[in-house]
């Protein structure tokens, strides 16, 4: 199980390889939200998302002999790119199993980082079976997207940064709003803040129709989404919380927040116009919750914008629908 010692060890391995992302703010966003809103832009991380943290953490912890054989991962795009770049920087091969309906930019970027991309139909094919077969045939090590302690430890380093940055700002309590799919980032941030800034409560954020984590926390057991696709928030459409992550979420997280697609698009436009950052739909659900669900929040919130890998047409749609 991931603990603060493992998280600090991951931080040491990531030192010099990962970007320390800042906390941003805007009086315009504070006015809309009716409270203080800080934004941690993991969209500025290498490969455009927090996923590089977990990928580097896991790959760098492998023995040289195992690492040399290469790695495999399955992902809709952000974990794919993180693993592909981390593998490239380690000088090893990577194979990435991706859904065929993933955004074009994510597929193209993953290939550009040097990975072999294997596409599958998420409605009719099982990515776990595909990955298991390729791993067995080629001797590759599977880097799981969230249900892996070393990956969780890597994602948790963003939580360590939040704790230090909040202290510098004189903040000792509030809510941290985290986009969630399988729960790797959410559980990691929750563990880091429990150890370093216990006054902060971590809240999972999801799009309507794909709120498995919110429902799971409410019921006390793992709940599954009825659909596997059909949301613009492609980066956070895991069918259910992870077996490793859910016990952490159950212990440490506050109630989930659920936002609409229009709120997500509005948050993307506001992030661009007021903070000058590009955020993808799945990465914007926390900011959408901060801006438009204040009745469920306290006076100070930190929203993680977890990724920025969005196709130009969809980003333009957000800007056109919600101009200044």
Short mmCIF file of C-alpha atoms in Angstrom, two decimals:
data_model
loop_
_atom_site.label_atom_id
_atom_site.label_comp_id
_atom_site.label_asym_id
_atom_site.label_seq_id
_atom_site.Cartn_x
_atom_site.Cartn_y
_atom_site.Cartn_z
CA UNK A 1 0.00 0.00 0.00
CA UNK A 2 1.22 3.49 -0.85
CA UNK A 3 2.30 5.54 2.16
CA UNK A 4 4.10 8.83 2.75
CA UNK A 5 7.52 7.13 2.71
CA UNK A 6 6.82 5.69 -0.74
CA UNK A 7 5.51 9.08 -1.91
CA UNK A 8 8.65 10.87 -0.70
CA UNK A 9 10.82 8.25 -2.40
CA UNK A 10 8.91 8.84 -5.64
CA UNK A 11 9.42 12.58 -5.23
CA UNK A 12 13.17 12.00 -4.94
CA UNK A 13 13.20 9.91 -8.14
CA UNK A 14 11.12 12.55 -9.95
CA UNK A 15 13.34 15.42 -8.86
CA UNK A 16 14.78 17.09 -11.93
CA UNK A 17 12.53 15.14 -14.29
CA UNK A 18 9.07 16.51 -13.46
CA UNK A 19 7.79 20.08 -13.53
CA UNK A 20 6.68 21.68 -10.29
CA UNK A 21 3.38 23.21 -11.41
CA UNK A 22 2.28 26.47 -9.73
CA UNK A 23 -0.94 27.54 -8.01
CA UNK A 24 -2.73 30.10 -10.18
CA UNK A 25 -5.53 32.48 -9.26
CA UNK A 26 -7.72 35.15 -10.81
CA UNK A 27 -10.06 37.69 -9.21
CA UNK A 28 -12.46 37.04 -12.08
CA UNK A 29 -12.73 33.36 -11.13
CA UNK A 30 -13.07 34.23 -7.43
CA UNK A 31 -16.00 36.51 -8.28
CA UNK A 32 -17.76 33.84 -10.35
CA UNK A 33 -17.22 31.19 -7.69
CA UNK A 34 -18.00 33.41 -4.72
CA UNK A 35 -14.92 32.16 -2.90
CA UNK A 36 -11.13 31.95 -3.23
CA UNK A 37 -10.21 29.63 -6.07
CA UNK A 38 -6.69 28.41 -6.75
CA UNK A 39 -5.85 26.29 -9.78
CA UNK A 40 -3.02 23.77 -10.02
CA UNK A 41 -2.37 23.43 -13.78
CA UNK A 42 -1.12 19.90 -14.31
CA UNK A 43 -1.97 20.61 -17.96
CA UNK A 44 1.47 22.27 -17.97
CA UNK A 45 3.18 19.04 -16.89
CA UNK A 46 5.33 17.08 -19.36
CA UNK A 47 3.05 15.40 -21.95
CA UNK A 48 0.24 17.75 -20.92
CA UNK A 49 -1.01 15.92 -17.84
CA UNK A 50 -0.17 14.69 -14.33
CA UNK A 51 0.23 11.17 -15.73
CA UNK A 52 3.92 11.70 -16.40
CA UNK A 53 4.48 11.70 -12.64
CA UNK A 54 3.13 8.20 -12.10
CA UNK A 55 4.74 6.82 -15.25
CA UNK A 56 8.20 8.06 -14.26
CA UNK A 57 7.72 6.84 -10.70
CA UNK A 58 6.84 3.31 -11.80
CA UNK A 59 9.40 2.93 -14.59
CA UNK A 60 12.26 4.42 -12.59
CA UNK A 61 11.58 1.94 -9.78
CA UNK A 62 11.98 -1.14 -12.02
CA UNK A 63 15.21 -3.11 -11.84
CA UNK A 64 17.52 -2.41 -14.80
CA UNK A 65 17.03 -5.96 -16.12
CA UNK A 66 13.24 -5.79 -16.05
CA UNK A 67 13.15 -2.23 -17.38
CA UNK A 68 15.33 -3.14 -20.35
CA UNK A 69 12.68 -5.55 -21.66
CA UNK A 70 10.23 -2.67 -22.14
CA UNK A 71 6.84 -1.69 -20.79
CA UNK A 72 3.20 -1.81 -21.83
CA UNK A 73 0.23 0.31 -20.77
CA UNK A 74 -3.42 0.81 -21.68
CA UNK A 75 -4.92 4.26 -21.74
CA UNK A 76 -7.28 6.64 -23.53
CA UNK A 77 -4.35 8.97 -23.97
CA UNK A 78 -2.83 10.78 -20.99
CA UNK A 79 -1.37 7.74 -19.24
CA UNK A 80 -0.32 6.56 -22.70
CA UNK A 81 1.69 9.68 -23.34
CA UNK A 82 3.19 9.71 -19.86
CA UNK A 83 4.40 6.12 -20.17
CA UNK A 84 5.62 6.65 -23.75
CA UNK A 85 7.76 9.66 -22.83
CA UNK A 86 9.05 8.16 -19.58
CA UNK A 87 10.03 5.01 -21.47
CA UNK A 88 11.73 7.02 -24.21
CA UNK A 89 13.73 9.02 -21.65
CA UNK A 90 14.79 5.75 -20.04
CA UNK A 91 15.84 4.41 -23.45
CA UNK A 92 13.39 1.49 -23.49
CA UNK A 93 10.56 0.31 -25.73
CA UNK A 94 6.88 0.90 -24.95
CA UNK A 95 3.65 -0.53 -26.31
CA UNK A 96 0.42 1.39 -25.62
CA UNK A 97 -3.06 -0.13 -26.01
CA UNK A 98 -5.49 2.73 -26.78
CA UNK A 99 -9.22 2.93 -27.62
CA UNK A 100 -9.81 3.76 -31.26
CA UNK A 101 -12.11 6.65 -30.28
CA UNK A 102 -9.46 8.44 -28.22
CA UNK A 103 -8.81 12.04 -29.30
CA UNK A 104 -6.61 12.16 -32.37
CA UNK A 105 -4.06 14.43 -30.67
CA UNK A 106 -3.51 11.85 -27.91
CA UNK A 107 -2.96 8.99 -30.36
CA UNK A 108 -0.61 11.06 -32.52
CA UNK A 109 1.36 12.37 -29.55
CA UNK A 110 1.78 8.89 -28.09
CA UNK A 111 3.28 7.70 -31.39
CA UNK A 112 5.43 10.83 -31.56
CA UNK A 113 6.94 9.93 -28.17
CA UNK A 114 8.14 6.69 -29.75
CA UNK A 115 5.55 4.19 -28.55
CA UNK A 116 3.99 1.41 -30.58
CA UNK A 117 0.23 2.10 -30.46
CA UNK A 118 -2.26 -0.80 -30.60
CA UNK A 119 -5.85 0.42 -31.11
CA UNK A 120 -8.95 -1.43 -29.89
CA UNK A 121 -12.74 -0.97 -29.84
CA UNK A 122 -13.71 -0.28 -26.22
CA UNK A 123 -17.29 -1.45 -26.87
CA UNK A 124 -16.39 -4.91 -28.23
CA UNK A 125 -12.81 -5.66 -27.13
CA UNK A 126 -11.19 -6.04 -23.71
CA UNK A 127 -8.06 -3.94 -23.23
CA UNK A 128 -6.93 -6.05 -20.27
CA UNK A 129 -6.93 -9.20 -22.40
CA UNK A 130 -5.09 -7.46 -25.23
CA UNK A 131 -2.49 -6.08 -22.83
CA UNK A 132 -2.03 -9.41 -21.04
CA UNK A 133 -1.42 -11.20 -24.33
CA UNK A 134 1.13 -8.67 -25.57
CA UNK A 135 2.87 -8.58 -22.20
CA UNK A 136 3.18 -12.37 -22.10
CA UNK A 137 4.36 -12.68 -25.70
CA UNK A 138 6.98 -9.92 -25.51
CA UNK A 139 8.04 -9.98 -21.86
CA UNK A 140 6.83 -6.43 -21.24
CA UNK A 141 6.07 -5.02 -17.79
CA UNK A 142 2.56 -3.63 -17.40
CA UNK A 143 2.38 -0.08 -16.03
CA UNK A 144 -1.18 0.19 -14.73
CA UNK A 145 -2.92 3.57 -15.05
CA UNK A 146 -4.09 3.81 -11.42
CA UNK A 147 -4.25 0.50 -9.51
CA UNK A 148 -0.50 0.39 -8.84
CA UNK A 149 1.13 1.72 -5.64
CA UNK A 150 4.17 3.14 -7.45
CA UNK A 151 1.94 5.02 -9.90
CA UNK A 152 -0.18 6.35 -7.03
CA UNK A 153 3.01 7.48 -5.28
CA UNK A 154 4.08 9.39 -8.38
CA UNK A 155 0.72 11.13 -8.76
CA UNK A 156 0.84 11.95 -5.05
CA UNK A 157 3.82 14.24 -5.60
CA UNK A 158 1.38 16.85 -6.91
CA UNK A 159 -0.24 16.69 -3.47
CA UNK A 160 3.10 17.31 -1.79
CA UNK A 161 3.50 20.38 -3.98
CA UNK A 162 0.01 21.61 -3.04
CA UNK A 163 0.82 21.22 0.66
CA UNK A 164 4.01 23.27 0.32
CA UNK A 165 2.40 25.91 -1.89
CA UNK A 166 -0.62 26.29 0.38
CA UNK A 167 1.69 26.80 3.36
CA UNK A 168 3.54 29.55 1.48
CA UNK A 169 0.18 31.26 0.86
CA UNK A 170 -0.82 30.96 4.49
CA UNK A 171 -3.57 28.43 3.76
CA UNK A 172 -4.09 25.63 6.25
CA UNK A 173 -7.56 24.39 5.32
CA UNK A 174 -9.90 24.14 2.36
CA UNK A 175 -11.06 21.70 -0.26
CA UNK A 176 -8.99 20.22 -3.09
CA UNK A 177 -11.10 19.32 -6.12
CA UNK A 178 -9.64 16.51 -8.18
CA UNK A 179 -10.83 15.06 -11.51
CA UNK A 180 -11.17 11.30 -11.02
CA UNK A 181 -11.30 8.22 -13.21
CA UNK A 182 -9.82 5.14 -11.58
CA UNK A 183 -8.57 7.15 -8.62
CA UNK A 184 -4.77 7.20 -8.93
CA UNK A 185 -4.39 10.99 -8.72
CA UNK A 186 -7.21 11.36 -6.20
CA UNK A 187 -5.91 8.70 -3.82
CA UNK A 188 -2.33 9.94 -4.14
CA UNK A 189 -3.24 13.56 -3.42
CA UNK A 190 -5.40 12.45 -0.50
CA UNK A 191 -2.54 10.45 1.03
CA UNK A 192 -0.06 13.30 0.57
CA UNK A 193 -2.37 15.89 2.11
CA UNK A 194 -3.31 13.62 5.01
CA UNK A 195 0.39 13.54 5.91
CA UNK A 196 1.43 17.10 5.06
CA UNK A 197 -1.71 19.32 5.13
CA UNK A 198 -4.48 17.53 7.03
CA UNK A 199 -6.70 20.62 7.10
CA UNK A 200 -7.55 20.07 3.45
CA UNK A 201 -10.40 17.79 2.35
CA UNK A 202 -10.06 16.10 -1.05
CA UNK A 203 -13.22 15.98 -3.19
CA UNK A 204 -13.62 13.80 -6.33
CA UNK A 205 -15.11 15.49 -9.40
CA UNK A 206 -16.79 13.72 -12.34
CA UNK A 207 -19.07 14.38 -15.34
CA UNK A 208 -22.77 13.55 -15.30
CA UNK A 209 -23.48 9.96 -16.29
CA UNK A 210 -19.98 8.82 -15.28
CA UNK A 211 -20.06 9.48 -11.54
CA UNK A 212 -19.04 6.01 -10.36
CA UNK A 213 -16.71 7.35 -7.67
CA UNK A 214 -19.34 9.68 -6.19
CA UNK A 215 -21.86 6.84 -6.12
CA UNK A 216 -19.32 4.40 -4.72
CA UNK A 217 -18.42 6.73 -1.87
CA UNK A 218 -22.10 7.28 -1.11
CA UNK A 219 -22.94 3.56 -1.07
CA UNK A 220 -19.72 2.34 0.53
CA UNK A 221 -19.06 -0.19 -2.23
CA UNK A 222 -17.63 -0.08 -5.75
CA UNK A 223 -20.27 1.04 -8.26
CA UNK A 224 -19.89 0.70 -12.02
CA UNK A 225 -20.91 3.10 -14.79
CA UNK A 226 -23.60 1.86 -17.16
CA UNK A 227 -21.79 3.31 -20.20
CA UNK A 228 -18.12 3.11 -21.18
CA UNK A 229 -18.11 6.06 -23.60
CA UNK A 230 -20.27 8.98 -24.68
CA UNK A 231 -18.79 11.91 -22.75
CA UNK A 232 -16.48 14.69 -23.92
CA UNK A 233 -14.49 13.95 -20.74
CA UNK A 234 -12.67 11.02 -22.40
CA UNK A 235 -9.72 11.14 -20.00
CA UNK A 236 -11.79 10.14 -16.95
CA UNK A 237 -14.10 7.37 -18.16
CA UNK A 238 -12.83 4.37 -16.22
CA UNK A 239 -15.82 2.08 -15.61
CA UNK A 240 -15.34 2.00 -11.83
CA UNK A 241 -12.89 2.91 -9.05
CA UNK A 242 -9.83 0.70 -8.69
CA UNK A 243 -9.54 -2.13 -6.19
CA UNK A 244 -6.36 -0.56 -4.81
CA UNK A 245 -7.57 3.04 -4.89
CA UNK A 246 -11.11 2.67 -3.55
CA UNK A 247 -10.18 1.77 0.05
CA UNK A 248 -8.02 4.92 0.16
CA UNK A 249 -10.81 7.05 -1.29
CA UNK A 250 -13.34 5.62 1.16
CA UNK A 251 -11.14 6.55 4.09
CA UNK A 252 -9.87 9.97 3.05
CA UNK A 253 -12.22 11.67 0.55
CA UNK A 254 -15.21 13.93 1.01
CA UNK A 255 -18.42 13.54 -1.04
CA UNK A 256 -18.16 13.58 -4.82
CA UNK A 257 -19.14 16.49 -7.05
CA UNK A 258 -20.82 15.97 -10.43
CA UNK A 259 -20.83 18.57 -13.23
CA UNK A 260 -22.54 18.94 -16.59
CA UNK A 261 -20.79 19.00 -19.95
CA UNK A 262 -21.79 22.63 -20.47
CA UNK A 263 -20.21 23.54 -17.13
CA UNK A 264 -17.05 21.74 -18.24
CA UNK A 265 -16.92 23.67 -21.52
CA UNK A 266 -17.54 26.92 -19.66
CA UNK A 267 -14.70 26.14 -17.24
CA UNK A 268 -12.37 25.41 -20.17
CA UNK A 269 -13.19 28.79 -21.72
CA UNK A 270 -12.69 30.63 -18.42
CA UNK A 271 -9.37 28.88 -17.78
CA UNK A 272 -8.15 30.02 -21.18
CA UNK A 273 -9.44 33.57 -20.95
CA UNK A 274 -8.59 34.27 -17.30
CA UNK A 275 -5.58 32.03 -16.60
CA UNK A 276 -4.23 31.61 -20.14
CA UNK A 277 -4.08 27.82 -19.89
CA UNK A 278 -5.53 25.11 -22.14
CA UNK A 279 -7.48 22.46 -20.22
CA UNK A 280 -9.14 19.37 -21.70
CA UNK A 281 -12.70 18.44 -20.68
CA UNK A 282 -11.77 15.68 -18.24
CA UNK A 283 -9.14 17.94 -16.72
CA UNK A 284 -11.64 20.77 -16.21
CA UNK A 285 -14.28 19.01 -14.08
CA UNK A 286 -12.67 20.14 -10.82
CA UNK A 287 -12.59 23.76 -11.95
CA UNK A 288 -16.19 23.45 -13.16
CA UNK A 289 -17.20 22.24 -9.70
CA UNK A 290 -15.31 25.11 -8.06
CA UNK A 291 -16.98 27.72 -10.25
CA UNK A 292 -20.54 26.44 -10.50
CA UNK A 293 -21.22 24.26 -7.44
CA UNK A 294 -20.40 26.67 -4.64
CA UNK A 295 -23.42 25.59 -2.64
CA UNK A 296 -21.49 22.39 -1.88
CA UNK A 297 -18.17 24.06 -1.05
CA UNK A 298 -16.44 26.12 1.61
CA UNK A 299 -14.55 29.41 1.39
CA UNK A 300 -11.28 28.20 -0.17
CA UNK A 301 -10.83 25.63 -2.92
CA UNK A 302 -7.89 24.36 -4.94
CA UNK A 303 -8.88 22.82 -8.27
CA UNK A 304 -6.45 20.55 -10.06
CA UNK A 305 -6.65 20.94 -13.84
CA UNK A 306 -5.31 17.50 -14.56
CA UNK A 307 -4.70 17.61 -18.31
CA UNK A 308 -4.66 19.79 -21.42
CA UNK A 309 -4.65 17.37 -24.34
CA UNK A 310 -7.73 18.47 -26.27
CA UNK A 311 -8.45 18.43 -30.00
CA UNK A 312 -8.62 21.92 -31.54
CA UNK A 313 -12.22 21.55 -32.75
CA UNK A 314 -13.53 20.71 -29.29
CA UNK A 315 -11.53 23.50 -27.68
CA UNK A 316 -12.91 25.95 -30.22
CA UNK A 317 -16.41 24.74 -29.36
CA UNK A 318 -15.82 25.66 -25.72
CA UNK A 319 -14.60 29.15 -26.64
CA UNK A 320 -17.46 29.73 -29.09
CA UNK A 321 -20.13 28.62 -26.62
CA UNK A 322 -18.75 30.71 -23.77
CA UNK A 323 -17.12 33.91 -25.06
CA UNK A 324 -16.12 36.62 -22.59
#
